[in-house]
Coordinates of C-alpha atoms in Angstrom, one line a residue:
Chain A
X1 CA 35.6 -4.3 3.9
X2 CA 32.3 -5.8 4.0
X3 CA 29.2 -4.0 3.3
X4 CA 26.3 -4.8 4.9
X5 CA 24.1 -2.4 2.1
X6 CA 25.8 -2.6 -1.2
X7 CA 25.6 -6.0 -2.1
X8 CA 27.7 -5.8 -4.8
X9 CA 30.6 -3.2 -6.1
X10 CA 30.2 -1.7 -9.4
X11 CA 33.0 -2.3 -11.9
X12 CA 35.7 0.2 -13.0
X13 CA 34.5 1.3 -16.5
X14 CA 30.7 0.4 -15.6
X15 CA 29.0 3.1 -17.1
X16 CA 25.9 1.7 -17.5
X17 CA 26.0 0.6 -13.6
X18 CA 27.6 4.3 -12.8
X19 CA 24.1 5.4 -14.7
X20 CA 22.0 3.2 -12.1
X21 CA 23.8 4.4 -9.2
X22 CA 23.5 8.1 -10.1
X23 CA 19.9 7.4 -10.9
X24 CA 19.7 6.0 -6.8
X25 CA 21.3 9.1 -5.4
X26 CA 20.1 11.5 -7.3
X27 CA 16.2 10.3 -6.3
X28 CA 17.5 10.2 -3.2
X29 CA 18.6 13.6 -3.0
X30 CA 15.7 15.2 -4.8
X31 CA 13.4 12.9 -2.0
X32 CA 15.2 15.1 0.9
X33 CA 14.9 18.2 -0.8
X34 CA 11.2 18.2 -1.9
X35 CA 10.3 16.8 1.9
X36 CA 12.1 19.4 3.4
X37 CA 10.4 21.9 0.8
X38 CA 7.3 20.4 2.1
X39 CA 7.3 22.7 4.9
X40 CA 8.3 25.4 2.9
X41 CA 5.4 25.9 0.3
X42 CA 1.6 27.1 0.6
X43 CA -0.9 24.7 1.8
X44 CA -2.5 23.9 -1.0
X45 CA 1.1 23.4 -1.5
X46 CA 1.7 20.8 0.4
X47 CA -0.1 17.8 -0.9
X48 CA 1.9 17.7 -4.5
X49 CA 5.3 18.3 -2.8
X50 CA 4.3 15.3 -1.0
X51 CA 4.0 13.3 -3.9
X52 CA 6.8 14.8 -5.5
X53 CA 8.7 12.8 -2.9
X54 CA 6.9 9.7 -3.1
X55 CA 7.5 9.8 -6.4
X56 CA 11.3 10.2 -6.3
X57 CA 11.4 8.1 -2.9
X58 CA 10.0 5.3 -4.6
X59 CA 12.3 5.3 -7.6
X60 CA 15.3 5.7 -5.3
X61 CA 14.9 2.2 -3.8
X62 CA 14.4 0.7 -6.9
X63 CA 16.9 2.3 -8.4
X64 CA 19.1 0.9 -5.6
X65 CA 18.5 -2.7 -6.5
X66 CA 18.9 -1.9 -10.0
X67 CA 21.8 -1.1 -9.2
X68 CA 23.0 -3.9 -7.1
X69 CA 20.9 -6.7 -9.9
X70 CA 23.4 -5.2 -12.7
X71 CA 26.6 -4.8 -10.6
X72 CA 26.0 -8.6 -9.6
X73 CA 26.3 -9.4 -13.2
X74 CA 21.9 -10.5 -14.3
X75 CA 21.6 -8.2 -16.6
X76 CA 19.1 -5.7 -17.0
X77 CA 16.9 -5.2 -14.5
X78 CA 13.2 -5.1 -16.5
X79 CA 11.1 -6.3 -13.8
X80 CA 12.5 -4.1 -11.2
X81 CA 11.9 -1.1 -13.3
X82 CA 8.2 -2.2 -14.2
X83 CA 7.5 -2.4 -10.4
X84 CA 8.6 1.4 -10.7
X85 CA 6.8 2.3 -13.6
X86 CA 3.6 0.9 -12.1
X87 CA 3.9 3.0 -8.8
X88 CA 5.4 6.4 -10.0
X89 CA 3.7 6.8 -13.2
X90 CA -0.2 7.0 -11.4
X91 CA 2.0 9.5 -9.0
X92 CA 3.1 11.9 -11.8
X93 CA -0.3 12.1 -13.3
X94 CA -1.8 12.7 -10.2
X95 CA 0.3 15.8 -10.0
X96 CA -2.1 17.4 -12.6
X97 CA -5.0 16.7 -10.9
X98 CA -3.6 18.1 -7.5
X99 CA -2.0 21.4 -9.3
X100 CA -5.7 21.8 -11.1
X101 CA -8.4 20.2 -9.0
X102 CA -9.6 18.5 -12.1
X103 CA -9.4 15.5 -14.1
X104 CA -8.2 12.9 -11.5
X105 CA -10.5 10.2 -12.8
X106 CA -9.8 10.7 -16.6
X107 CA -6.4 10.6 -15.8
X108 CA -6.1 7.6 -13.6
X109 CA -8.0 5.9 -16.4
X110 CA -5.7 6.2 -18.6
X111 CA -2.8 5.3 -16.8
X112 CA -4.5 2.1 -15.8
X113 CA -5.0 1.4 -19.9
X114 CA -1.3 2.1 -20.0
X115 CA 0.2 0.2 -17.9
X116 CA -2.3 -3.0 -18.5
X117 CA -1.9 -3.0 -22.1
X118 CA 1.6 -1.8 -21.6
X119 CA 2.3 -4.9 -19.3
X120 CA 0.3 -7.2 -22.0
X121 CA 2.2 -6.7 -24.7
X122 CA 6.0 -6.9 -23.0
X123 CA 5.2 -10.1 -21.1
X124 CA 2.9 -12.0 -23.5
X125 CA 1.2 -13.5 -20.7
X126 CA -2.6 -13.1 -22.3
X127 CA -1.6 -15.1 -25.0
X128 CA -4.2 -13.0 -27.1
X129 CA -3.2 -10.6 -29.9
X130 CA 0.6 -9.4 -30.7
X131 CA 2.7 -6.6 -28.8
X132 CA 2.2 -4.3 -31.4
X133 CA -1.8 -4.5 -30.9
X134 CA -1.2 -4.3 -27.0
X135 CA 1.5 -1.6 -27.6
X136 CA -1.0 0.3 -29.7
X137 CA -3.8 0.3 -27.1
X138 CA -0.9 1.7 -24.6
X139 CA 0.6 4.2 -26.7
X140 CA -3.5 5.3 -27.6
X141 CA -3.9 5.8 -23.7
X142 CA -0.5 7.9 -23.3
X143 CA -1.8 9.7 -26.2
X144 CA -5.4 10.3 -24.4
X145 CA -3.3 11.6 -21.5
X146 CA -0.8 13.8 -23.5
X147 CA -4.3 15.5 -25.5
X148 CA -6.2 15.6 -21.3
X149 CA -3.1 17.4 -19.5
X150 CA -2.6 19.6 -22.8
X151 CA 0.6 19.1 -24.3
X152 CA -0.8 19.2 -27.6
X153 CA -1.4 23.2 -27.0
X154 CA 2.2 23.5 -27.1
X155 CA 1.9 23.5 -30.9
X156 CA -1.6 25.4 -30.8
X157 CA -3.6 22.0 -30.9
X158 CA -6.5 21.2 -28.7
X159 CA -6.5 20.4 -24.9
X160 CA -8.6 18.5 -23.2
X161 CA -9.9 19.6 -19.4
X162 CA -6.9 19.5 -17.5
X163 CA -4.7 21.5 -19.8
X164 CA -7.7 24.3 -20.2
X165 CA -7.3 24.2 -16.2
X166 CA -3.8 24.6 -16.2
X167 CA -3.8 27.7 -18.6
X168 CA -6.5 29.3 -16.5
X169 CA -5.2 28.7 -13.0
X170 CA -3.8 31.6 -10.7
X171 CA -0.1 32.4 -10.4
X172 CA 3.1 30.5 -11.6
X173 CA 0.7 27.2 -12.2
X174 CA 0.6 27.9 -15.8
X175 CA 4.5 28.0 -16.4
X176 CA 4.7 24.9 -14.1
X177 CA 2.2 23.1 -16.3
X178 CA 3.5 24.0 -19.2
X179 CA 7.3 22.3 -18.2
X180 CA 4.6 19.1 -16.7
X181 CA 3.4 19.4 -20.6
X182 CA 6.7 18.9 -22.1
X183 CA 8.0 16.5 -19.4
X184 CA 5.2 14.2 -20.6
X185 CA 5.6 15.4 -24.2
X186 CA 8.7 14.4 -25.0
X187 CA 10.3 12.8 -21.9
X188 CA 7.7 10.5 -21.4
X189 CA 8.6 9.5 -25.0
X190 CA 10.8 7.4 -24.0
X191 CA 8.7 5.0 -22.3
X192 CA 6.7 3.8 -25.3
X193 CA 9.8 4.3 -27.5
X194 CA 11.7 1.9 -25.6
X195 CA 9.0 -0.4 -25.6
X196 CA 9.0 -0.3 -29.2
X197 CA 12.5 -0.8 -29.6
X198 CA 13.0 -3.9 -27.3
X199 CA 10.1 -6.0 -27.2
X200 CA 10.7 -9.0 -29.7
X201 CA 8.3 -8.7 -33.1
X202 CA 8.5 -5.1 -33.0
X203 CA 11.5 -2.9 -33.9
X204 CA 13.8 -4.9 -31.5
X205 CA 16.0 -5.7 -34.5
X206 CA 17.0 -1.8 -35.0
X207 CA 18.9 -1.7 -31.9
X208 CA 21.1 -4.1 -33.1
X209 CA 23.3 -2.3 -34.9
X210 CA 23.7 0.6 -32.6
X211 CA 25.9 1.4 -29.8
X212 CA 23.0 2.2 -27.6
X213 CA 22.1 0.8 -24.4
X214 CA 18.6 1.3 -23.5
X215 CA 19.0 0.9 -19.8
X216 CA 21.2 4.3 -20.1
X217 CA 18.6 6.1 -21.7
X218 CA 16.0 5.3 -19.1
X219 CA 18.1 5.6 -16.0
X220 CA 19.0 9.3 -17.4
X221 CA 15.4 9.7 -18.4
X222 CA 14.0 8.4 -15.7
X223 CA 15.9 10.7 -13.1
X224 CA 14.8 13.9 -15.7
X225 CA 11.6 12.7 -15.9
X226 CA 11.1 12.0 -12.0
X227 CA 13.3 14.9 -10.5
X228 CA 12.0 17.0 -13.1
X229 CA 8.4 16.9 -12.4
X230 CA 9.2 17.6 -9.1
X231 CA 11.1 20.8 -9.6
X232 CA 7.9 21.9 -12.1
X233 CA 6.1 21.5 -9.1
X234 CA 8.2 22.9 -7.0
X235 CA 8.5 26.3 -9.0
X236 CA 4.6 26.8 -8.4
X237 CA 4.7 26.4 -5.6
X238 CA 7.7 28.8 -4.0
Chain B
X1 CA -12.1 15.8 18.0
X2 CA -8.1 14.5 18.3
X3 CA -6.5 16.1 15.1
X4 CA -5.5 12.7 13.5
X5 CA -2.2 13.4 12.4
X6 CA -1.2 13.2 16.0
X7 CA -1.3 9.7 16.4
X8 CA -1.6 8.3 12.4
X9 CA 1.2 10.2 11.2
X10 CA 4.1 9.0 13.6
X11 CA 3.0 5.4 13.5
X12 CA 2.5 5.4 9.9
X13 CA 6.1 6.6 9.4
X14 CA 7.5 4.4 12.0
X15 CA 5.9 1.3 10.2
X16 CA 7.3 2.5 6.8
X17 CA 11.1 3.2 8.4
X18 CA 10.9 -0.8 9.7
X19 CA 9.5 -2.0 6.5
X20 CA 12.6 0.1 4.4
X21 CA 14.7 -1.7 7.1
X22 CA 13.3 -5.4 6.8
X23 CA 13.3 -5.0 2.8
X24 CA 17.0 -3.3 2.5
X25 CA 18.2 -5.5 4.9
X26 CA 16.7 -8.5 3.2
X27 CA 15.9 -10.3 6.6
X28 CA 15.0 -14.2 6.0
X29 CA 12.0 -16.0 6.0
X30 CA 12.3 -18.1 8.9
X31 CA 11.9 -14.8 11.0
X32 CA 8.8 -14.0 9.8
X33 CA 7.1 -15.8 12.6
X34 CA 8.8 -14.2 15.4
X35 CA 7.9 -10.9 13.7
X36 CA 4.3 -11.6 13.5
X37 CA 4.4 -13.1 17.1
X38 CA 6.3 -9.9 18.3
X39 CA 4.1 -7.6 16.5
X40 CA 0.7 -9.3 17.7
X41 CA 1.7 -9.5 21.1
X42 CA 3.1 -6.1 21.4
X43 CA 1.2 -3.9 19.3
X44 CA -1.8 -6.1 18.1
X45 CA -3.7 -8.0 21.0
X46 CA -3.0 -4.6 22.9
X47 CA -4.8 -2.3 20.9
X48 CA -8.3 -4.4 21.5
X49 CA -7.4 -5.6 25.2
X50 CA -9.0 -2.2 26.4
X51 CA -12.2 -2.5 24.7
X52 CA -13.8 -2.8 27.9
X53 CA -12.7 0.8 28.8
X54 CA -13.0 2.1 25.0
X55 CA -16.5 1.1 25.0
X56 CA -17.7 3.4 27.7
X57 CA -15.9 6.6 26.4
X58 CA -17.5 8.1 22.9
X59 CA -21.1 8.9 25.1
X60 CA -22.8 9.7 21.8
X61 CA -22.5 5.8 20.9
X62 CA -22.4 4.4 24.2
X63 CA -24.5 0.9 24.4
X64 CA -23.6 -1.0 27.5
X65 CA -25.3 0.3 31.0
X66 CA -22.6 -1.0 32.7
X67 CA -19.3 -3.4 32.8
X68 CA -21.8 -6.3 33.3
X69 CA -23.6 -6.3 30.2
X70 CA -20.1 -5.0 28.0
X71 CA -19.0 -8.5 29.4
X72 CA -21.7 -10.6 29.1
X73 CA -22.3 -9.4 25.0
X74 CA -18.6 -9.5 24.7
X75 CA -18.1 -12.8 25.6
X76 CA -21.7 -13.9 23.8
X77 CA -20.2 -13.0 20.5
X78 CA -16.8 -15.1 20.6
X79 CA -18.8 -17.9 21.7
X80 CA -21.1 -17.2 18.7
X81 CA -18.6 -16.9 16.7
X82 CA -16.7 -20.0 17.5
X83 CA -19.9 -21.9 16.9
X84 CA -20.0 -20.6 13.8
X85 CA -17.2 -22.0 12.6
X86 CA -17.9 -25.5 14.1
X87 CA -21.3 -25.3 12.5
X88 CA -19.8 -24.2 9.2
X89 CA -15.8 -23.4 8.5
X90 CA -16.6 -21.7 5.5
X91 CA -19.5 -19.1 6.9
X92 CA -17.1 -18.6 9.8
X93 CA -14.5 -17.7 7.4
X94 CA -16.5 -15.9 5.1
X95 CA -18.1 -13.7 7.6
X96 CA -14.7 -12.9 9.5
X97 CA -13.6 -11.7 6.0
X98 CA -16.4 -9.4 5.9
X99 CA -16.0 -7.6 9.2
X100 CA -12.1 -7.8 8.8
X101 CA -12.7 -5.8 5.6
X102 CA -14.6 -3.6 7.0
X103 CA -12.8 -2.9 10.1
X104 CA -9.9 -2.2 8.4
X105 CA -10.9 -0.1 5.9
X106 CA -12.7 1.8 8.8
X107 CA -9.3 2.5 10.2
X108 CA -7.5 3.4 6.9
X109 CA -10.1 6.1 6.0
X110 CA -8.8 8.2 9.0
X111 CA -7.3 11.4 8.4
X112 CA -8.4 11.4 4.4
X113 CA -11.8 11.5 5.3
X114 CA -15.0 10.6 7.5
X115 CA -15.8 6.7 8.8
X116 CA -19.7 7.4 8.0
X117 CA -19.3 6.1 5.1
X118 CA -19.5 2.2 5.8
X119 CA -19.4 0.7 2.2
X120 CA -16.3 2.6 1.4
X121 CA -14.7 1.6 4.4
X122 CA -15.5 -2.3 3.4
X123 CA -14.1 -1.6 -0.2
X124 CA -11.2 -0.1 0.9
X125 CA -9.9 -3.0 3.1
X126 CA -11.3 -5.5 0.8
X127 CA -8.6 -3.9 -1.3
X128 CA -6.1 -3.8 1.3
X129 CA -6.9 -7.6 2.1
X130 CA -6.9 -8.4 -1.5
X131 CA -3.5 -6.7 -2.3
X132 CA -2.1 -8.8 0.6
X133 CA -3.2 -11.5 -1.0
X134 CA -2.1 -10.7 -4.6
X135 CA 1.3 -9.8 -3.6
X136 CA 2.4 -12.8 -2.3
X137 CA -0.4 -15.3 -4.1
X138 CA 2.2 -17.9 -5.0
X139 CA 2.9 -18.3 -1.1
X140 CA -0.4 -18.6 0.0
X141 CA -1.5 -21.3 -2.8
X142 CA 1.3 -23.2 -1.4
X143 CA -0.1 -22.7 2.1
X144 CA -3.6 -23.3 1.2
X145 CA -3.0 -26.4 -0.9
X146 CA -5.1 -28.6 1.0
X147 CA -8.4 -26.4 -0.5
X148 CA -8.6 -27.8 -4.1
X149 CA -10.2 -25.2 -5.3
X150 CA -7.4 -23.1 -4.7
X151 CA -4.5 -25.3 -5.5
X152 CA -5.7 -26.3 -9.0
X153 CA -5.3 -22.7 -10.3
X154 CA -2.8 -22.4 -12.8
X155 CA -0.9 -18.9 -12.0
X156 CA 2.8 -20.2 -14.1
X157 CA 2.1 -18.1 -16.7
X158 CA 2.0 -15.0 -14.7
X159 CA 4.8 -12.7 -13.1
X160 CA 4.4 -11.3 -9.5
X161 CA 4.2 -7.9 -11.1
X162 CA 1.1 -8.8 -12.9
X163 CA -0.6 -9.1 -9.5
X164 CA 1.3 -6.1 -8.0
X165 CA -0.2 -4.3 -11.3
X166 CA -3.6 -6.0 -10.6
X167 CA -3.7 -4.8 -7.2
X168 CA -2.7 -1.6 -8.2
X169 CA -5.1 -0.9 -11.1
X170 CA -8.0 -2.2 -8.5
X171 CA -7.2 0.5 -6.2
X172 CA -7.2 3.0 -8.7
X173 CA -10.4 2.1 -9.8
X174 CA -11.3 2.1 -6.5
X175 CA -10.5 5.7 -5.3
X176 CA -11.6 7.2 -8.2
X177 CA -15.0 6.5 -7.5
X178 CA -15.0 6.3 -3.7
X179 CA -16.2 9.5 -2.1
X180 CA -13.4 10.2 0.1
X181 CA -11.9 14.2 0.9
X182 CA -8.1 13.3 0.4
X183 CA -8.0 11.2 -2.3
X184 CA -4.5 11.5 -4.0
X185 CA -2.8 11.3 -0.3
X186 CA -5.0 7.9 0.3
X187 CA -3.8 6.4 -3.4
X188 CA -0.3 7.1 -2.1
X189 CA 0.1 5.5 0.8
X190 CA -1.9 2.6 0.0
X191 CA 0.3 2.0 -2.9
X192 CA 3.2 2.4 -0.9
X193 CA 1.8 -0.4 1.6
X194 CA 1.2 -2.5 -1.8
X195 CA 4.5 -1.9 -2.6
X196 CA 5.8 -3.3 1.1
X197 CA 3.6 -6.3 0.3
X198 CA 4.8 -7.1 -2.9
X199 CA 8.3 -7.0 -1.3
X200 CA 7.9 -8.9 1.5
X201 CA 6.6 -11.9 2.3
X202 CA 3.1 -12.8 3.7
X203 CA 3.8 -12.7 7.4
X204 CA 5.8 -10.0 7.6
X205 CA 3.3 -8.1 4.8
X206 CA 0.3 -8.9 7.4
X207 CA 2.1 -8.0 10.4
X208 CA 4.0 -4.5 9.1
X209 CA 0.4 -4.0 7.8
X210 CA -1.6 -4.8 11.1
X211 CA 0.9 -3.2 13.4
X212 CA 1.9 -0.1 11.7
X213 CA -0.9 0.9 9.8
X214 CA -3.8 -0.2 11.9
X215 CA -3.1 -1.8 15.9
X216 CA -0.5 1.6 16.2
X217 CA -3.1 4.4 15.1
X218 CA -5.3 2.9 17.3
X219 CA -3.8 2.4 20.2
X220 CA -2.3 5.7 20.1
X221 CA -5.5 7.1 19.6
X222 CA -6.7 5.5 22.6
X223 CA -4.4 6.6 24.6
X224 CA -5.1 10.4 23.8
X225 CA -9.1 9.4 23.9
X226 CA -9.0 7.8 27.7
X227 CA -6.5 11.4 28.6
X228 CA -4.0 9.4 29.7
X229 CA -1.0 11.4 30.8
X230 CA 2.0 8.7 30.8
X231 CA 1.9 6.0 27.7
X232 CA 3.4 3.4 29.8
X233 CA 1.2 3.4 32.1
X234 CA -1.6 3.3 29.7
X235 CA 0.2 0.2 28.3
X236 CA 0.0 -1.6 31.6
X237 CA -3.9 -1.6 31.2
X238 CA -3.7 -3.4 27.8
X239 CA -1.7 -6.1 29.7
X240 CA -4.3 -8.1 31.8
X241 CA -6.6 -8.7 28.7
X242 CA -3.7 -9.3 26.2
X243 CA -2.2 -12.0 29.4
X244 CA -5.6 -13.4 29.1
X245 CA -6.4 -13.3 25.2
X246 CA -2.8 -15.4 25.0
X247 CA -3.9 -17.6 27.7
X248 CA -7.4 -18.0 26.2
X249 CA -5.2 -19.6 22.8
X250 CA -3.5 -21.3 24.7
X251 CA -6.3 -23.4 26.4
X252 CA -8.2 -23.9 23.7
X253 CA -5.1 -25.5 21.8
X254 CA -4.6 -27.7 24.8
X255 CA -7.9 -29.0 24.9
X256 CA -7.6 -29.9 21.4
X257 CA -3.8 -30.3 20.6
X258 CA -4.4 -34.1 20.0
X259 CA -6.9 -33.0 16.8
X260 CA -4.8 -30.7 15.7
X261 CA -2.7 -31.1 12.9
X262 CA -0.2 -28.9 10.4
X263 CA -3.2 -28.6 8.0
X264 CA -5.9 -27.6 10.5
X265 CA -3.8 -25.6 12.9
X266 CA -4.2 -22.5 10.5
X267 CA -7.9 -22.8 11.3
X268 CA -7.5 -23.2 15.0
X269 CA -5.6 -19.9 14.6
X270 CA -8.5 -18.3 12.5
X271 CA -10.7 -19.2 14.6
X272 CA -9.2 -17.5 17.6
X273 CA -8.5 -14.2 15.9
X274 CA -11.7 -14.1 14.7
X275 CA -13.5 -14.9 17.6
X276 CA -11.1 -11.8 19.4
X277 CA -12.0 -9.8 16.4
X278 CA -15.7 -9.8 16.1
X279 CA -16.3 -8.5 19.5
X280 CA -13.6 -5.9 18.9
X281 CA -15.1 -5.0 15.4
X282 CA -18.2 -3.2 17.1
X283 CA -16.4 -1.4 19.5
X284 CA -14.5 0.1 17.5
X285 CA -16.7 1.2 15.3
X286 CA -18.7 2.9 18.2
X287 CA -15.2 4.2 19.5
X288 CA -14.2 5.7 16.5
X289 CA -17.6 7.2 14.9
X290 CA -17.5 11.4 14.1
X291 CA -13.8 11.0 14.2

């Protein structure tokens, strides 16, 4: 039957394409249900449920031509998820600054350094110092960011103004920033792990040897990260 | 004061539904011109075809005494403006940047936060026009070729994300030190439009932009200003004044069909939205102060 949506029809056995189609309708699903929790929630509410769908809305389209990119047989689809990357990530970290009030600016900052140097160091394009010196700067920024929303506190360290917002802020906010904390603690991780592992001159070689396949760990960490944030959200808000 | 999700809201969401449908359904190139045709004559030359009725409705920034003098500055300024550009392309196109920029912005800041504000209103559609342009650069170098300038910039190196990244990062900067109430709701939707950009081409970017996320809004808004109780027949008024803004194009292209060539009939067309924008720029921004 031809279908006028799917381009192209996953194969039997595809897990890494069954990965990217879970990853579409699972953003998809989490998209419905924080829009019609939208209505649900508090006012002041309202705003970061808002997001929280943007957020997953966003990553469900992409997530639909990653699909349809691998099925179609070109491999993995990089560029598609940095178009992601660049419009979710600013997203999540802006979910901090709505649950808080604070720290919009620092945190935007940083995310711009991110992604910049980020972007710099995968595609080379600057033809100016190496990816690990790009990947440095990036990984400094998500490290700025991790110390400003406070996930070092989660080992008693310090926090910077965000994170001392978070632990002073009225009702279930502080055990919704905490789970934000660890989301960007460790599932965030990823990101610049990933980065390290696949961009040539770096540690590209260690993959080599193992029967890992990176797009798998980001569509599965991708929809945790994503949905996950979300449902943080979400439980400081119901 | 009109609660402005009455008439942003639904039009914003309506535009974003067509975009999702013109990007999932991949639609071709060669439509983009009966797009941007269908758009402009439906939604766009509508929404400023009632500016002579507009213009005597805020009475905190009414200007004209009477239809007379609306008509006689109204049409004073597209002849000025036209000069302008036969004088000097470049000032004309310069300065129809500026108050494009500004107009726009003017109309994006509704609902996140007041229009006094008139700088941030001109940086936040220079960042809308820029992003338009960003997003789909590679097109218009092609399109503007003839300018030298232009044409001789080498962008090989780069990927179309870079600029979707660049535009991005710009409007970051942007917000965060813009004075505006809603800030976070603002960054998202306009990174949602950038998004639409990056994904579709220039035409259709332009049009989904100026239909759905300015002409709309606005000419919903009108419609709830003038207390009109039926929409259709608020849309009849548009008609006369869109009938003669087409025929106006029209004429003016006849007169000079036998100069005009595939290089300069972009700046025939500049011309004649600018010359329909300037006048419309002012109105508007009396029409839609303490909004």
């Amino acid at each position: 039957m031809f279908n006028f949506i799917l381009g192209v029809s996953l194969q039997p056995g595809d897990f890494t394409g069954f990965t990217f189609f879970i990853g579409s309708v699972s953003m998809l699903a989490a998209t419905v249900f924080f829009l019609v929790q939208h209505g649900q929630v508090d006012k002041k509410f309202k705003d970061s449920m808002l997001v929280a769908a943007l957020i997953t809305g966003i990553a469900a389209v992409h997530y639909y031509y990653m699909r349809d990119q691998w099925a179609a047989g070109l491999g993995s689809p990089t560029e598609l998820r940095y178009i992601d990357w660049i419009l979710t990530v600013p997203l999540m970290v802006v979910e901090f600054a709505l649950l808080t009030g604070v720290g919009m600016r620092k945190l935007f900052w940083a995310s711009v350094v991110m992604l910049v140097t980020g972007y710099f160091g995968e595609s080379g394009v600057t033809g100016m110092l190496d990816a690990q010196i790009w990947g440095a700067i990036a990984g400094l920024a998500y490290f700025w960011m991790a110390y400003e929303v406070g996930c070092l506190t989660i080992f008693g360290g310090p926090s910077g103004e965000v994170g001392n917002a978070l632990a002073k802020a009225d009702g279930k906010i502080p055990a919704a920033g905490r789970m934000l904390q660890w989301f960007v603690l460790v599932g965030w991780s990823i990101y610049p792990l990933g980065y390290m592992l696949g961009t040539d001159g770096w540690y590209s070689g260690m993959l080599a040897g193992l029967p890992l396949n990176m797009d798998i760990v980001y569509n599965i960490g991708d929809a945790i990260n994503k949905i996950g944030f979300g449902m943080a959200v979400w439980s400081a808000a119901k | 004061m009109i609660p402005s999700k009455d008439y942003l809201i639904p039009s914003k969401i309506f535009g974003l539904i067509v975009s999702l449908s013109i990007i999932f359904f991949d639609v071709e190139s060669s439509y983009s011109i009966l797009f941007f045709l269908f758009i402009m004559l439906t939604i766009g030359i509508p929404h400023g075809s009632i500016d002579h009725l507009i213009a005597f409705i805020n009475p905190k920034t009414r200007r004209f005494q009477n239809k007379f003098y609306f008509f006689i500055s109204y049409i004073s300024l597209i002849f000025f403006n036209i000069l302008l550009w036969i004088i000097s392309p470049y000032l004309g196109l310069f300065i129809f940047l500026i108050i494009s920029c500004y107009h726009f912005g003017e109309t994006q800041v509704l609902g996140y936060t007041t229009t006094d504000n008139k700088f941030l209103s001109f940086i936040l559609g220079a960042n809308i026009l820029l992003s338009l342009f960003l997003n789909n650069i590679f097109e218009l170098q092609e399109i503007l070729s003839s300018l030298s300038f232009f044409s001789s910039i080498d962008l090989s190196a780069f990927d179309k994300i870079f600029f979707l990244l660049l535009s991005i990062s710009i409007l970051m900067i942007s917000i965060i030190y813009s004075d505006v109430k809603r800030k976070i709701l603002l960054y998202a939707e306009m990174s949602i439009m950038y998004l639409i950009f990056f994904h579709t081409d220039l035409l259709i970017s332009f049009s989904l932009f100026f239909g759905f996320s300015h002409s709309l809004p606005m000419l919903l808004m009108e419609f709830k200003e003038m207390k009109e109780k039926n929409f259709i027949k608020f849309y009849f008024k548009t008609l006369p004044f869109t009938f003669l803004s087409i025929l106006f194009g029209i004429i003016i292209y006849y007169f000079n069909s036998d100069l005009l060539t595939t290089d300069n009939l972009i700046l025939f067309i500049f011309i004649i939205i600018s010359s329909l924008t300037l006048p419309h720029v002012f109105i508007m921004k009396d029409f839609i102060q303490n909004k």
